[in-house]
PDB file of C-alpha atoms in Angstrom:
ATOM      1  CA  UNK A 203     -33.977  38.646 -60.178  1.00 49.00           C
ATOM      2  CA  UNK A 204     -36.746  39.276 -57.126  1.00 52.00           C
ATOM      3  CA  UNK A 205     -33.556  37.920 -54.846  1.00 51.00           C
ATOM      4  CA  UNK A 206     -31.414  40.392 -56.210  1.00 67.00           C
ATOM      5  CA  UNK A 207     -29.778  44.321 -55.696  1.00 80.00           C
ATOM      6  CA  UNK A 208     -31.739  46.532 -57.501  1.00 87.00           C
ATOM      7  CA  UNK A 209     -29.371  48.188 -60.613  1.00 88.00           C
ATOM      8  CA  UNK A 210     -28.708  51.566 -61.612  1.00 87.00           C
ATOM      9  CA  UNK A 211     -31.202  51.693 -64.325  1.00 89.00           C
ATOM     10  CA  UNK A 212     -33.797  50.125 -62.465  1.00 89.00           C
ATOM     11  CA  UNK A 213     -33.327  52.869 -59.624  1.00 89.00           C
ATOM     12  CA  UNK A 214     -34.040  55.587 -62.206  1.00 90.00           C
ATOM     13  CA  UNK A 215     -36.789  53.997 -63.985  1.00 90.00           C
ATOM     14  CA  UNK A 216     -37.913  53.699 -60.277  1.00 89.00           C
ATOM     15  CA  UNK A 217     -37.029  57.356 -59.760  1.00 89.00           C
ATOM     16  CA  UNK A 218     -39.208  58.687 -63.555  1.00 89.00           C
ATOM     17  CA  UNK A 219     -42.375  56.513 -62.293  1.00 88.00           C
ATOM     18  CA  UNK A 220     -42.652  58.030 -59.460  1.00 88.00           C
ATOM     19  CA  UNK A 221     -42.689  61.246 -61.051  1.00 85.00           C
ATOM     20  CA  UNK A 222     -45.181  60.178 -62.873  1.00 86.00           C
ATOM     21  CA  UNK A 223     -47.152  59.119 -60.186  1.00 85.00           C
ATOM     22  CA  UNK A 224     -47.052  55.529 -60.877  1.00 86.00           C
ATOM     23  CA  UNK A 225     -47.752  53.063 -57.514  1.00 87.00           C
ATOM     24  CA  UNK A 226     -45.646  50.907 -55.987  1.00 86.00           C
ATOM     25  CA  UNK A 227     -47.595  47.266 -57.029  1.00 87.00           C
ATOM     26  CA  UNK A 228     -47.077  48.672 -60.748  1.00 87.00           C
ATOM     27  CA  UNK A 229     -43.388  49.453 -60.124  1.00 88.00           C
ATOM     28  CA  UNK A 230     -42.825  46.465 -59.094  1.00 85.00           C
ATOM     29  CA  UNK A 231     -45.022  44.038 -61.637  1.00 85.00           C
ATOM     30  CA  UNK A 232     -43.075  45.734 -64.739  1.00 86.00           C
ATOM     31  CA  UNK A 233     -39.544  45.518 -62.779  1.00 85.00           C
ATOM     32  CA  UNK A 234     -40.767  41.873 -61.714  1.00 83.00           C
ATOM     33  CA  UNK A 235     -39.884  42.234 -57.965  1.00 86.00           C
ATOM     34  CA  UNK A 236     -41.653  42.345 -54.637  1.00 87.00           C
ATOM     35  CA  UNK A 237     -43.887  44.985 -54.202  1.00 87.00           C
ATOM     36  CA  UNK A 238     -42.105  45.369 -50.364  1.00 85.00           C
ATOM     37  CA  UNK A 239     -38.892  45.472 -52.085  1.00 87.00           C
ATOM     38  CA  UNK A 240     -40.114  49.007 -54.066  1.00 87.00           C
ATOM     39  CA  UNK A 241     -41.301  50.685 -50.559  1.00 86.00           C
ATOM     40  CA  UNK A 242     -38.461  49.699 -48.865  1.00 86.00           C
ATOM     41  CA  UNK A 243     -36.368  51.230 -51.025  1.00 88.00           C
ATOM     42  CA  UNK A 244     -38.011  54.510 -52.064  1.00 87.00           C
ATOM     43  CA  UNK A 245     -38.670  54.757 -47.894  1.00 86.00           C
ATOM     44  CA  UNK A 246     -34.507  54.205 -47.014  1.00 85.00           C
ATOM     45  CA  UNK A 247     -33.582  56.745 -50.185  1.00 85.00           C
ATOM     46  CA  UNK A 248     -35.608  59.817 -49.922  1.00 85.00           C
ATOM     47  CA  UNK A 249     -34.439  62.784 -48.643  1.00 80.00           C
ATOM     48  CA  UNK A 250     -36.826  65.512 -47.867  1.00 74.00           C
ATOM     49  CA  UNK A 251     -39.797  62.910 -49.468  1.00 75.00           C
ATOM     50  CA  UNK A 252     -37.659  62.752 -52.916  1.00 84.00           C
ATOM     51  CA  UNK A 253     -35.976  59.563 -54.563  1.00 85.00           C
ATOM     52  CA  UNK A 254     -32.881  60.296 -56.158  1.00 86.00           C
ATOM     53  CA  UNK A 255     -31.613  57.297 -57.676  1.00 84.00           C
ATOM     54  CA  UNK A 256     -28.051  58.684 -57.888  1.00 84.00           C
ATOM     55  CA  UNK A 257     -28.160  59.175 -54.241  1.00 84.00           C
ATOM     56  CA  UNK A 258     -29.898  55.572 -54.060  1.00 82.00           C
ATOM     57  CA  UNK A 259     -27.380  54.260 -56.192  1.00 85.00           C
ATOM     58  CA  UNK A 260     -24.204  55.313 -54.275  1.00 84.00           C
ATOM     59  CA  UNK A 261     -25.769  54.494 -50.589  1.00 82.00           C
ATOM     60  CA  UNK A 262     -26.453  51.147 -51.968  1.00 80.00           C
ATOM     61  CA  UNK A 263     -22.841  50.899 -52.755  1.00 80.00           C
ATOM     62  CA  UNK A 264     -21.555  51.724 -49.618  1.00 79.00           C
ATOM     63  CA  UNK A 265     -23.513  49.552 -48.430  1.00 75.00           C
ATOM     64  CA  UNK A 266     -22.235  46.643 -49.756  1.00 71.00           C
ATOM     65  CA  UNK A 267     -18.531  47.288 -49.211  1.00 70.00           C
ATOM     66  CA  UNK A 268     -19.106  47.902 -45.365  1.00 69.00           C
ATOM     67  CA  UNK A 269     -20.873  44.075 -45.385  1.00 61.00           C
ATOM     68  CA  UNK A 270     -18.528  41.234 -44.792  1.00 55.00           C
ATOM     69  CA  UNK A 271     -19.202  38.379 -46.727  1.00 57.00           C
ATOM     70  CA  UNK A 272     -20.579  35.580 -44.227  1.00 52.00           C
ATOM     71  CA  UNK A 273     -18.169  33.038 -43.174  1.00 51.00           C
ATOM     72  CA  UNK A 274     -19.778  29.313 -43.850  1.00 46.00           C
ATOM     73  CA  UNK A 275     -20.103  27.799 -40.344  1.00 42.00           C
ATOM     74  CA  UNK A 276     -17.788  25.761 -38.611  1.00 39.00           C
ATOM     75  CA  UNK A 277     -18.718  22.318 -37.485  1.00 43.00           C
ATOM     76  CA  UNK A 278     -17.827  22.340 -33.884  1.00 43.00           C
ATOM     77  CA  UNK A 279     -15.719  19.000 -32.774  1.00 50.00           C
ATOM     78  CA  UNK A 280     -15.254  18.590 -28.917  1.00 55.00           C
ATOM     79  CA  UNK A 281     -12.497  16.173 -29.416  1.00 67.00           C
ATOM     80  CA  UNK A 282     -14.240  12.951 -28.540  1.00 76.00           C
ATOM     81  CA  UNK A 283     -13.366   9.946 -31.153  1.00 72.00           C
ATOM     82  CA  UNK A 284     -17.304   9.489 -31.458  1.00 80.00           C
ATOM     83  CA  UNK A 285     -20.464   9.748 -29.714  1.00 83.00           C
ATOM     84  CA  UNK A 286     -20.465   6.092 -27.951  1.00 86.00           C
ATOM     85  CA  UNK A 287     -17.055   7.474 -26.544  1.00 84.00           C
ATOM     86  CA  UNK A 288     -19.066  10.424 -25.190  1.00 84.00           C
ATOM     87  CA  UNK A 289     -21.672   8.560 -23.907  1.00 87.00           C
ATOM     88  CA  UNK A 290     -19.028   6.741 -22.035  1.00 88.00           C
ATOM     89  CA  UNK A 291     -17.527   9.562 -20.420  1.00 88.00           C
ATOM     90  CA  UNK A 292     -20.806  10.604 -19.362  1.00 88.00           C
ATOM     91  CA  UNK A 293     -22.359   7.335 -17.985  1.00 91.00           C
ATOM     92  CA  UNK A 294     -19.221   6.277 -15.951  1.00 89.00           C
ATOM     93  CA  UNK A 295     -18.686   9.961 -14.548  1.00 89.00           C
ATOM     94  CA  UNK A 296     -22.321   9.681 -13.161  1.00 90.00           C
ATOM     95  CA  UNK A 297     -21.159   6.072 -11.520  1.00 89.00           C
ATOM     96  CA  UNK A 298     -18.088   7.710 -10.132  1.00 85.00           C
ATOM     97  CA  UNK A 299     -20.573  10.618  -8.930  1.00 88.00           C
ATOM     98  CA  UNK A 300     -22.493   8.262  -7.327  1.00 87.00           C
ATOM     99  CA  UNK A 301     -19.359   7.145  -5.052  1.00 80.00           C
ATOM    100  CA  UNK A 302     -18.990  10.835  -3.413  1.00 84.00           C
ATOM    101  CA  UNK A 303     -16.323  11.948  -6.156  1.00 85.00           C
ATOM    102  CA  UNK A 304     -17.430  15.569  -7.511  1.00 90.00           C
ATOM    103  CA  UNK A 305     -19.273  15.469 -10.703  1.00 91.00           C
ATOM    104  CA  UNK A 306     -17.335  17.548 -12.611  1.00 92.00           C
ATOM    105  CA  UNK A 307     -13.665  15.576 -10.942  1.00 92.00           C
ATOM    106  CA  UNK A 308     -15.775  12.424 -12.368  1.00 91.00           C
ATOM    107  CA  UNK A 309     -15.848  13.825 -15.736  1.00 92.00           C
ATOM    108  CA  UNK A 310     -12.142  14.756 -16.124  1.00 92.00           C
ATOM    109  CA  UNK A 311     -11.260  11.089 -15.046  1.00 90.00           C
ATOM    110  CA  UNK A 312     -13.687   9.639 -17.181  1.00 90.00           C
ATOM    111  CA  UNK A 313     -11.958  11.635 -20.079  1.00 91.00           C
ATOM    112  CA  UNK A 314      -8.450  10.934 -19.254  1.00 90.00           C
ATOM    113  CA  UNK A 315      -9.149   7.217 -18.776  1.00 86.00           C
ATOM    114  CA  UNK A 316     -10.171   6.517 -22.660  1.00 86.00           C
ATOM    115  CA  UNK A 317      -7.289   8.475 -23.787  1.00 86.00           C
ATOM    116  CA  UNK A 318      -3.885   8.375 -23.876  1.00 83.00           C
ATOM    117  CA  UNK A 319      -3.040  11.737 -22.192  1.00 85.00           C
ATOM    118  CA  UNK A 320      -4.666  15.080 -22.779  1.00 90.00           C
ATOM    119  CA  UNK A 321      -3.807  18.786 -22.042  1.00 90.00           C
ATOM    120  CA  UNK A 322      -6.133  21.505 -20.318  1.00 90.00           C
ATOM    121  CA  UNK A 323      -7.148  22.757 -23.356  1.00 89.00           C
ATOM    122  CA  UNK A 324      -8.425  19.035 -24.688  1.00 89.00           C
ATOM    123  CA  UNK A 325     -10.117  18.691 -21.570  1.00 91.00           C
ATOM    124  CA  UNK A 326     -11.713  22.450 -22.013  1.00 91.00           C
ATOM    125  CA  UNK A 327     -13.327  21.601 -25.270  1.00 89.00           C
ATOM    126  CA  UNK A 328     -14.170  17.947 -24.633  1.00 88.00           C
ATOM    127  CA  UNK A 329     -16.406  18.932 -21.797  1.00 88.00           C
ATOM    128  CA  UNK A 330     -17.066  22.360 -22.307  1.00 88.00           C
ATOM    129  CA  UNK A 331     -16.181  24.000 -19.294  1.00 88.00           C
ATOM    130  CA  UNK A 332     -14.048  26.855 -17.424  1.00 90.00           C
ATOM    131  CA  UNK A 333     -10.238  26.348 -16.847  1.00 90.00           C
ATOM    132  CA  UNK A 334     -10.172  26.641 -13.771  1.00 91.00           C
ATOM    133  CA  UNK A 335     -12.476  23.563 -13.164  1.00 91.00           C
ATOM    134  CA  UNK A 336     -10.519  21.727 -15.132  1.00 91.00           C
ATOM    135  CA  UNK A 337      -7.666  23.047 -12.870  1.00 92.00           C
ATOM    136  CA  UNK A 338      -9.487  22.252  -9.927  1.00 93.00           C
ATOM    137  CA  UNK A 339     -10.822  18.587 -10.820  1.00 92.00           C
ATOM    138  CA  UNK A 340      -7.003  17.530 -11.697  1.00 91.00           C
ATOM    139  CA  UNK A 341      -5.470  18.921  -8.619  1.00 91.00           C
ATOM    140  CA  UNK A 342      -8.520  16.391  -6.884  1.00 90.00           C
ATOM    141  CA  UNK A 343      -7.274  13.791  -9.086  1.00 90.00           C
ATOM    142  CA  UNK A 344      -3.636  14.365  -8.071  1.00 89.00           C
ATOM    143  CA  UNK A 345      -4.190  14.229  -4.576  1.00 86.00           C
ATOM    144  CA  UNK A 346      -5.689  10.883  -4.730  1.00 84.00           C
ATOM    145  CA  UNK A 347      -2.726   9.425  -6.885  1.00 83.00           C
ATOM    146  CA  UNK A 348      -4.842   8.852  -9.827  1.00 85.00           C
ATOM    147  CA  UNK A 349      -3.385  11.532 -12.255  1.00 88.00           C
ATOM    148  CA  UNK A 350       0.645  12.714 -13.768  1.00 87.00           C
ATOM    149  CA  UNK A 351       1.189  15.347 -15.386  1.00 86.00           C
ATOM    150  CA  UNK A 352       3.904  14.705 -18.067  1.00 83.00           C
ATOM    151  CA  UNK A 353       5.774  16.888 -20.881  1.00 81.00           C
ATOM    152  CA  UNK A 354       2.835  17.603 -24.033  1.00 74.00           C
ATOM    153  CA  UNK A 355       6.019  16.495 -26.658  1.00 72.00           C
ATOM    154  CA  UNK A 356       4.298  18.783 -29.167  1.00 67.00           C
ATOM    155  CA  UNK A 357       4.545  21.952 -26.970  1.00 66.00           C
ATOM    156  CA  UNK A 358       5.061  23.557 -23.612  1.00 72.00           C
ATOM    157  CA  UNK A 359       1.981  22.320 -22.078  1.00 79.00           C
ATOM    158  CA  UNK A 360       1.588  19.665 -19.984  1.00 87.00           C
ATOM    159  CA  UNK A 361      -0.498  16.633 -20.508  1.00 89.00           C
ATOM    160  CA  UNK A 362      -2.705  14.886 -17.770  1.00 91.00           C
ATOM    161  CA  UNK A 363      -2.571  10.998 -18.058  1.00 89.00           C
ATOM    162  CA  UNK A 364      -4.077   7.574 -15.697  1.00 86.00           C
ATOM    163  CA  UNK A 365      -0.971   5.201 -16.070  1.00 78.00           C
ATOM    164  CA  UNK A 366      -0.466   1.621 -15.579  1.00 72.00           C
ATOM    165  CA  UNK A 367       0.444   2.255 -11.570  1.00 72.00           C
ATOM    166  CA  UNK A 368      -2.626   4.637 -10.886  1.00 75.00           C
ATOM    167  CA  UNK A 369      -4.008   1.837  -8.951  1.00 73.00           C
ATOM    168  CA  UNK A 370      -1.792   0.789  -7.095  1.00 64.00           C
ATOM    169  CA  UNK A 371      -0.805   4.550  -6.217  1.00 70.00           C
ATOM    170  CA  UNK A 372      -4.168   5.314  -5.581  1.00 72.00           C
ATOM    171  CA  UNK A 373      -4.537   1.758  -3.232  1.00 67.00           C
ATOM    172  CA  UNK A 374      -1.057   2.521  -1.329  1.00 66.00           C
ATOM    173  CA  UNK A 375      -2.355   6.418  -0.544  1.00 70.00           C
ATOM    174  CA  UNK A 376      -5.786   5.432   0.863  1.00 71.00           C
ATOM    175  CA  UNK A 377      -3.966   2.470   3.304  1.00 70.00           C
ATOM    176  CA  UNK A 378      -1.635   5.147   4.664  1.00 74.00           C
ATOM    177  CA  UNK A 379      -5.109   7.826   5.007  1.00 79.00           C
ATOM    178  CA  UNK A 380      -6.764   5.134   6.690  1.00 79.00           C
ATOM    179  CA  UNK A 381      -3.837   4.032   8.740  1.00 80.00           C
ATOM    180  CA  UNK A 382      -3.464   7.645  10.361  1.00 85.00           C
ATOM    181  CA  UNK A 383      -7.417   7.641  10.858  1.00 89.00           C
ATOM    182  CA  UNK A 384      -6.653   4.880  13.012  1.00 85.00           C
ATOM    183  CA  UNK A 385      -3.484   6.270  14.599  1.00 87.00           C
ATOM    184  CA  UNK A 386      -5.984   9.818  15.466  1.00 90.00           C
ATOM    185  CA  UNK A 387      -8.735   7.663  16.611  1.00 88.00           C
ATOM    186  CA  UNK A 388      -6.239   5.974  19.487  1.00 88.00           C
ATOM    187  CA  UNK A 389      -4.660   9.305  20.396  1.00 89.00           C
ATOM    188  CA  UNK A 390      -8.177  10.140  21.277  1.00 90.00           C
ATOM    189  CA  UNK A 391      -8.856   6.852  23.338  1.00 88.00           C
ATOM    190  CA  UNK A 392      -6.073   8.104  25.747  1.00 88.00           C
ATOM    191  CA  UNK A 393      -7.604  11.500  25.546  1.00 89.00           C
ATOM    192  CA  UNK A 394     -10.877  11.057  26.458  1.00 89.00           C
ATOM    193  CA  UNK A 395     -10.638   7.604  28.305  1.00 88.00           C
ATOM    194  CA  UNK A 396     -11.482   4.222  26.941  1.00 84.00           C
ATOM    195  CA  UNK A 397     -14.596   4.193  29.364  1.00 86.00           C
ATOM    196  CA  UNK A 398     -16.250   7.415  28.037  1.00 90.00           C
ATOM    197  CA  UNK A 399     -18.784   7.065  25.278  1.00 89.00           C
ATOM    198  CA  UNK A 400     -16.288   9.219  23.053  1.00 91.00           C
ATOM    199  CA  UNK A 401     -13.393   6.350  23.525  1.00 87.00           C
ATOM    200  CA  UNK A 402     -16.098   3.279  23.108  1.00 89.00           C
ATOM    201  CA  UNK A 403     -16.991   5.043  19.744  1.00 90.00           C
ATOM    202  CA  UNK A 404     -13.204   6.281  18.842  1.00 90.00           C
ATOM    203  CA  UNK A 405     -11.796   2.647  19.865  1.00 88.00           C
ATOM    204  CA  UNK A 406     -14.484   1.020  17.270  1.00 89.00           C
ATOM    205  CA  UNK A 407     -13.313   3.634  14.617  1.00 89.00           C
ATOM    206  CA  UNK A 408      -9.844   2.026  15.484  1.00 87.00           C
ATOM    207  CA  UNK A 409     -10.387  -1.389  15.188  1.00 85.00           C
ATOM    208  CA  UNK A 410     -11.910  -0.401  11.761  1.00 85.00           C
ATOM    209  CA  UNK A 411      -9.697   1.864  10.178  1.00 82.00           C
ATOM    210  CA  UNK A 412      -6.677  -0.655  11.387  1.00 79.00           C
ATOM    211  CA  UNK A 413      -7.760  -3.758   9.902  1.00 76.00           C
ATOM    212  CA  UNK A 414      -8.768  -2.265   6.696  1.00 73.00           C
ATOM    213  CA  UNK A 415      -5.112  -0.467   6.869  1.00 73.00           C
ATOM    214  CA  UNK A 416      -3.466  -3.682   7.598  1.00 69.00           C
ATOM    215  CA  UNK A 417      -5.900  -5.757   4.990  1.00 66.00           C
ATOM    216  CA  UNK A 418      -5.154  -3.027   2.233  1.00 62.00           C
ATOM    217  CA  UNK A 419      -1.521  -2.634   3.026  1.00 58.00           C
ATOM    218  CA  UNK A 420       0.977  -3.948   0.360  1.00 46.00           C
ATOM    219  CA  UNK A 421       2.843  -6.216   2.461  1.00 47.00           C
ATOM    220  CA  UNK A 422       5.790  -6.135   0.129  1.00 44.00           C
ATOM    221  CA  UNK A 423       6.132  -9.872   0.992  1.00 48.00           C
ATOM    222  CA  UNK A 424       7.199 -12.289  -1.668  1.00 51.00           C
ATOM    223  CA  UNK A 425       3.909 -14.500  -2.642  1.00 56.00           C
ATOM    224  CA  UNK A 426       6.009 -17.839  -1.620  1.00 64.00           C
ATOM    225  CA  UNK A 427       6.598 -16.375   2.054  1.00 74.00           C
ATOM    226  CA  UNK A 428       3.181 -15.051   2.629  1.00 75.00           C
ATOM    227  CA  UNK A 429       1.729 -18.818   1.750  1.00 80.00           C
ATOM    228  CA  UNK A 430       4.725 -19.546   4.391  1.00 86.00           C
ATOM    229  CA  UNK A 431       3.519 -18.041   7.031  1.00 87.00           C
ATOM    230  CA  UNK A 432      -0.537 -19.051   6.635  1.00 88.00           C
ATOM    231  CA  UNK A 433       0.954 -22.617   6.775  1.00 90.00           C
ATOM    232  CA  UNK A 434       2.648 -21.945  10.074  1.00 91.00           C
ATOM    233  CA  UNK A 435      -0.505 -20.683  11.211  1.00 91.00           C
ATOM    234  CA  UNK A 436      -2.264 -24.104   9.973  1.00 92.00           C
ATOM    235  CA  UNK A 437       0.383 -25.608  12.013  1.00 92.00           C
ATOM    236  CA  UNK A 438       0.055 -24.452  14.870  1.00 92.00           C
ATOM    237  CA  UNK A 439      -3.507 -24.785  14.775  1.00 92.00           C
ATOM    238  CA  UNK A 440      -3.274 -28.653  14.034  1.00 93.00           C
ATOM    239  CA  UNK A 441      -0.967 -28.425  17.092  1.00 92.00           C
ATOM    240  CA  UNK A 442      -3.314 -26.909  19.316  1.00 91.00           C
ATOM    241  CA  UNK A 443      -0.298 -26.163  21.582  1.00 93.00           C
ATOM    242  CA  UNK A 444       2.867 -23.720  21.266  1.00 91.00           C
ATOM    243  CA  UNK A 445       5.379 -24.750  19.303  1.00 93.00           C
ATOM    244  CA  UNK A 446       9.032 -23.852  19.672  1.00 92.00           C
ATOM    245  CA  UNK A 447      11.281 -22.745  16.289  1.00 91.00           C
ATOM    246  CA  UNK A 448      13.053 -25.803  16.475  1.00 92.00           C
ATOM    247  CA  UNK A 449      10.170 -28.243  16.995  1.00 93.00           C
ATOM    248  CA  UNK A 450       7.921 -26.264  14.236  1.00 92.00           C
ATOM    249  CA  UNK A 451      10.891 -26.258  11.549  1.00 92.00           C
ATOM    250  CA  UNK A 452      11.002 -29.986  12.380  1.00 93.00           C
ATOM    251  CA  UNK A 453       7.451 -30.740  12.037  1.00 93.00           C
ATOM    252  CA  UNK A 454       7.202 -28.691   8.673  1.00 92.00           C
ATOM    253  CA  UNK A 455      10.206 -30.477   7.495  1.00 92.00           C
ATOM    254  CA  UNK A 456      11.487 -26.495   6.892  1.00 91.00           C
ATOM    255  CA  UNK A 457      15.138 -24.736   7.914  1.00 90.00           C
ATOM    256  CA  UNK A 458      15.053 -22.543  10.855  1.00 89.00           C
ATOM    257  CA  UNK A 459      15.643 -19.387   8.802  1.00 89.00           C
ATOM    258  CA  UNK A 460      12.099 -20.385   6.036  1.00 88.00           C
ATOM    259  CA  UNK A 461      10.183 -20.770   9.628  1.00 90.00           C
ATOM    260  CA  UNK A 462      11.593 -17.635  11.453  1.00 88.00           C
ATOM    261  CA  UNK A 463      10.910 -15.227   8.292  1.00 87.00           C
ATOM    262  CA  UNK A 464       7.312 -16.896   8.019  1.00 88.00           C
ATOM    263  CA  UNK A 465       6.755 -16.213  11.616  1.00 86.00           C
ATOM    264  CA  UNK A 466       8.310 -12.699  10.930  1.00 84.00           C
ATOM    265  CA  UNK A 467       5.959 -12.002   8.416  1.00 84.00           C
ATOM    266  CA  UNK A 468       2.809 -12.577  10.872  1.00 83.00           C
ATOM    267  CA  UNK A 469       4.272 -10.270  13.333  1.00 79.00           C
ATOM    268  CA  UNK A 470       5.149  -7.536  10.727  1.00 76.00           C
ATOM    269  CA  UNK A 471       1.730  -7.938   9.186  1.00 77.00           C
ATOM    270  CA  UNK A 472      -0.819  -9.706  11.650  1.00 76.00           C
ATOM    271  CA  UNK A 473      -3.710  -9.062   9.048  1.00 76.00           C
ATOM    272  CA  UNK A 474      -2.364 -12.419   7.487  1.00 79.00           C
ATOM    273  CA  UNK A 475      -3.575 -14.499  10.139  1.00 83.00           C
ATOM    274  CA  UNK A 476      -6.688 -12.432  11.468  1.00 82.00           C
ATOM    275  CA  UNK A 477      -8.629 -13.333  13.200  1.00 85.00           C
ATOM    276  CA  UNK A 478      -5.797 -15.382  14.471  1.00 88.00           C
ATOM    277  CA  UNK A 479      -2.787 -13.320  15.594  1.00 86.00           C
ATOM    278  CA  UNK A 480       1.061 -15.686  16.356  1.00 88.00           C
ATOM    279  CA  UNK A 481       2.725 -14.713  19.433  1.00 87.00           C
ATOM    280  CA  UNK A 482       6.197 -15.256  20.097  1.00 86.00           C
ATOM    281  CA  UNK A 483       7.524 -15.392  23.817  1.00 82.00           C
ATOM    282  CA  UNK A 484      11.418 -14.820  24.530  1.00 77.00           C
ATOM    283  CA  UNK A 485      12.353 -18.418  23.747  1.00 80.00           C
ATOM    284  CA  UNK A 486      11.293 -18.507  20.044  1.00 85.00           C
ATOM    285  CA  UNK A 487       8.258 -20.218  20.911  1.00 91.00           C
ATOM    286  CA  UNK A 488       5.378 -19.783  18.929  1.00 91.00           C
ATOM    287  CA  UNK A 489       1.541 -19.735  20.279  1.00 90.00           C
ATOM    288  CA  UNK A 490      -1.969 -18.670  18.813  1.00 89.00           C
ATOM    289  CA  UNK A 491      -4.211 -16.383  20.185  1.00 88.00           C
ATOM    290  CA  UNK A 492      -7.225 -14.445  18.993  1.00 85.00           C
ATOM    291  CA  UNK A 493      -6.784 -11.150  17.738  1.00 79.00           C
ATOM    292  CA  UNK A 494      -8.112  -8.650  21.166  1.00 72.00           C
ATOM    293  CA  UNK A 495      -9.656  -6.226  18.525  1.00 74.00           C
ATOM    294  CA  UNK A 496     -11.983  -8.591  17.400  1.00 76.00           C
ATOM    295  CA  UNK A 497     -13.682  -8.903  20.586  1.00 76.00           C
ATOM    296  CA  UNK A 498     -14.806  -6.423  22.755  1.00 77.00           C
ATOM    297  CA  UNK A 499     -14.235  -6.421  26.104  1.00 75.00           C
ATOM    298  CA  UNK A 500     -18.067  -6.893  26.923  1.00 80.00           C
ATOM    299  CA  UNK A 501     -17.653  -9.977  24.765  1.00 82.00           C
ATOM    300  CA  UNK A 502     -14.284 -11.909  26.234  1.00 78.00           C
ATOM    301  CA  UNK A 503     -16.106 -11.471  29.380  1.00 81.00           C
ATOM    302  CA  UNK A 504     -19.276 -13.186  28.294  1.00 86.00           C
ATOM    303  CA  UNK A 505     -17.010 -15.708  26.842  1.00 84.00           C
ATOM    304  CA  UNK A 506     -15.035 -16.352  29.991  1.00 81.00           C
ATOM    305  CA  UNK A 507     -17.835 -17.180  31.883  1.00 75.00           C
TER     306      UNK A 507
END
């Protein structure tokens, strides 16, 4: 009852006792409600300081009908298969944070890499943020070869997955950055002149940026000819002399053609035999040498002393 609307009869026996002049504490111990819910009601139905309980009655009523019944609350799921999952997401993005990536880029990758695709929506609600970042941390993803976007099957969205070949994508697209960093930094050695300050510094940026290129590179060589040519290298090494194609292939016990696409392979990719690099004169003869950009000039001329 005390939780209750008030009735029609109990607004006109509310209405007769206060005609009678009966108080409000009264009121309500024979009706057996709050004492605040008798004020409250004769204070939001009098007109003109009079209760009419008709009036009461039917302002009550509209009352009611305008209110909506309240809709039981929805649990809220951001899409994650539990809360270790989240965890995750949120202790690896702060690792990749700590590498330079953005935070938020760190998140989305974090998110697409313990699932097996999701759209921009699933990424909205997972983490709880704008479109557009999500926009903006997949187009960063993109451009470093670690995201596709493929067909969603159950609609026209698209989905944003890391595949099997992200790494290798992502491997083969910083060699080629870091092989044009060194390709700038010796445009700007003829520039500025390999004597200035500018072309010591740009030369050293070089040297860098081309033997992590080469050391990165996917060689695209066959495993059995890249152990080819290190053993030519070992060769030539025991042989402490230059070797002709003819007289190597002998010593090796190899035909020409295994000992000339070995050899091949250390020009093509001289990161094989670093800090060693094999030189080949007009004759097909074969000779080691020390890679120049591992020394700088400073240094072979200490050494030739």
């Amino acid at each position: 009852m005390p939780g209750e609307r008030l009735t029609r009869e109990e607004r006109l026996r509310i209405e007769a006792w206060l005609a009678e002049g009966l108080g409000y504490a009264e009121m309500a111990r024979r009706l057996g409600r709050p004492t605040s819910t008798i004020s409250r009601e004769v204070a939001r139905n009098s007109v003109a300081g009079v209760y009419a309980a008709g009036n009461a009655q039917e302002t009550a009523g509209r009352r009611a009908r305008r209110r909506k019944p309240a809709r039981p609350a929805e649990p809220v799921h951001d899409g994650f298969p539990s809360a270790s999952a989240r965890g995750f997401v949120d202790e690896f993005a702060g690792l990749l944070a700590a590498t330079g990536l953005p935070r938020m880029t760190a998140r989305v990758f974090a998110c697409l890499l313990i699932s097996d695709g999701l759209t921009s929506a699933d990424l909205v609600r997972r983490l709880r943020v704008s479109p557009a970042s999500v926009s903006k941390s997949v187009g960063h993803l993109e451009s470093m070869a670690l995201v596709l976007r493929r067909p969603d099957p159950g609609g026209r969205r698209e989905r944003y997955a890391v595949d099997d070949g992200a790494w290798l994508r992502a491997w083969q697209a910083d060699t080629a950055a870091h092989g044009r960093i060194a390709s700038a930094a010796r445009r700007g050695i003829e520039l500025f002149g390999p004597g200035t300050p500018a072309g010591a510094r740009l030369g050293e940026m070089s040297r860098f940026f081309g033997r992590l290129s080469e050391q990165m590179g996917d060689s695209g060589l066959a495993e059995a000819v890249g152990y080819d040519a290190l053993t030519v290298v070992a060769a030539l090494v025991q042989a402490a002399r230059p070797l002709g194609l003819d007289a190597l292939s002998a010593a090796l016990g190899w035909p020409r053609d295994r000992t000339r696409a070995a050899a091949e392979a250390l020009r093509r990719r001289p990161a094989i035999a670093d800090p060693l690099v094999v030189r080949v004169t007009g004759d097909q003869t074969y000779c080691l040498a020390v890679r120049a950009d591992r020394l700088s000039s400073a240094q072979r001329e200490a050494l030739e002393k």
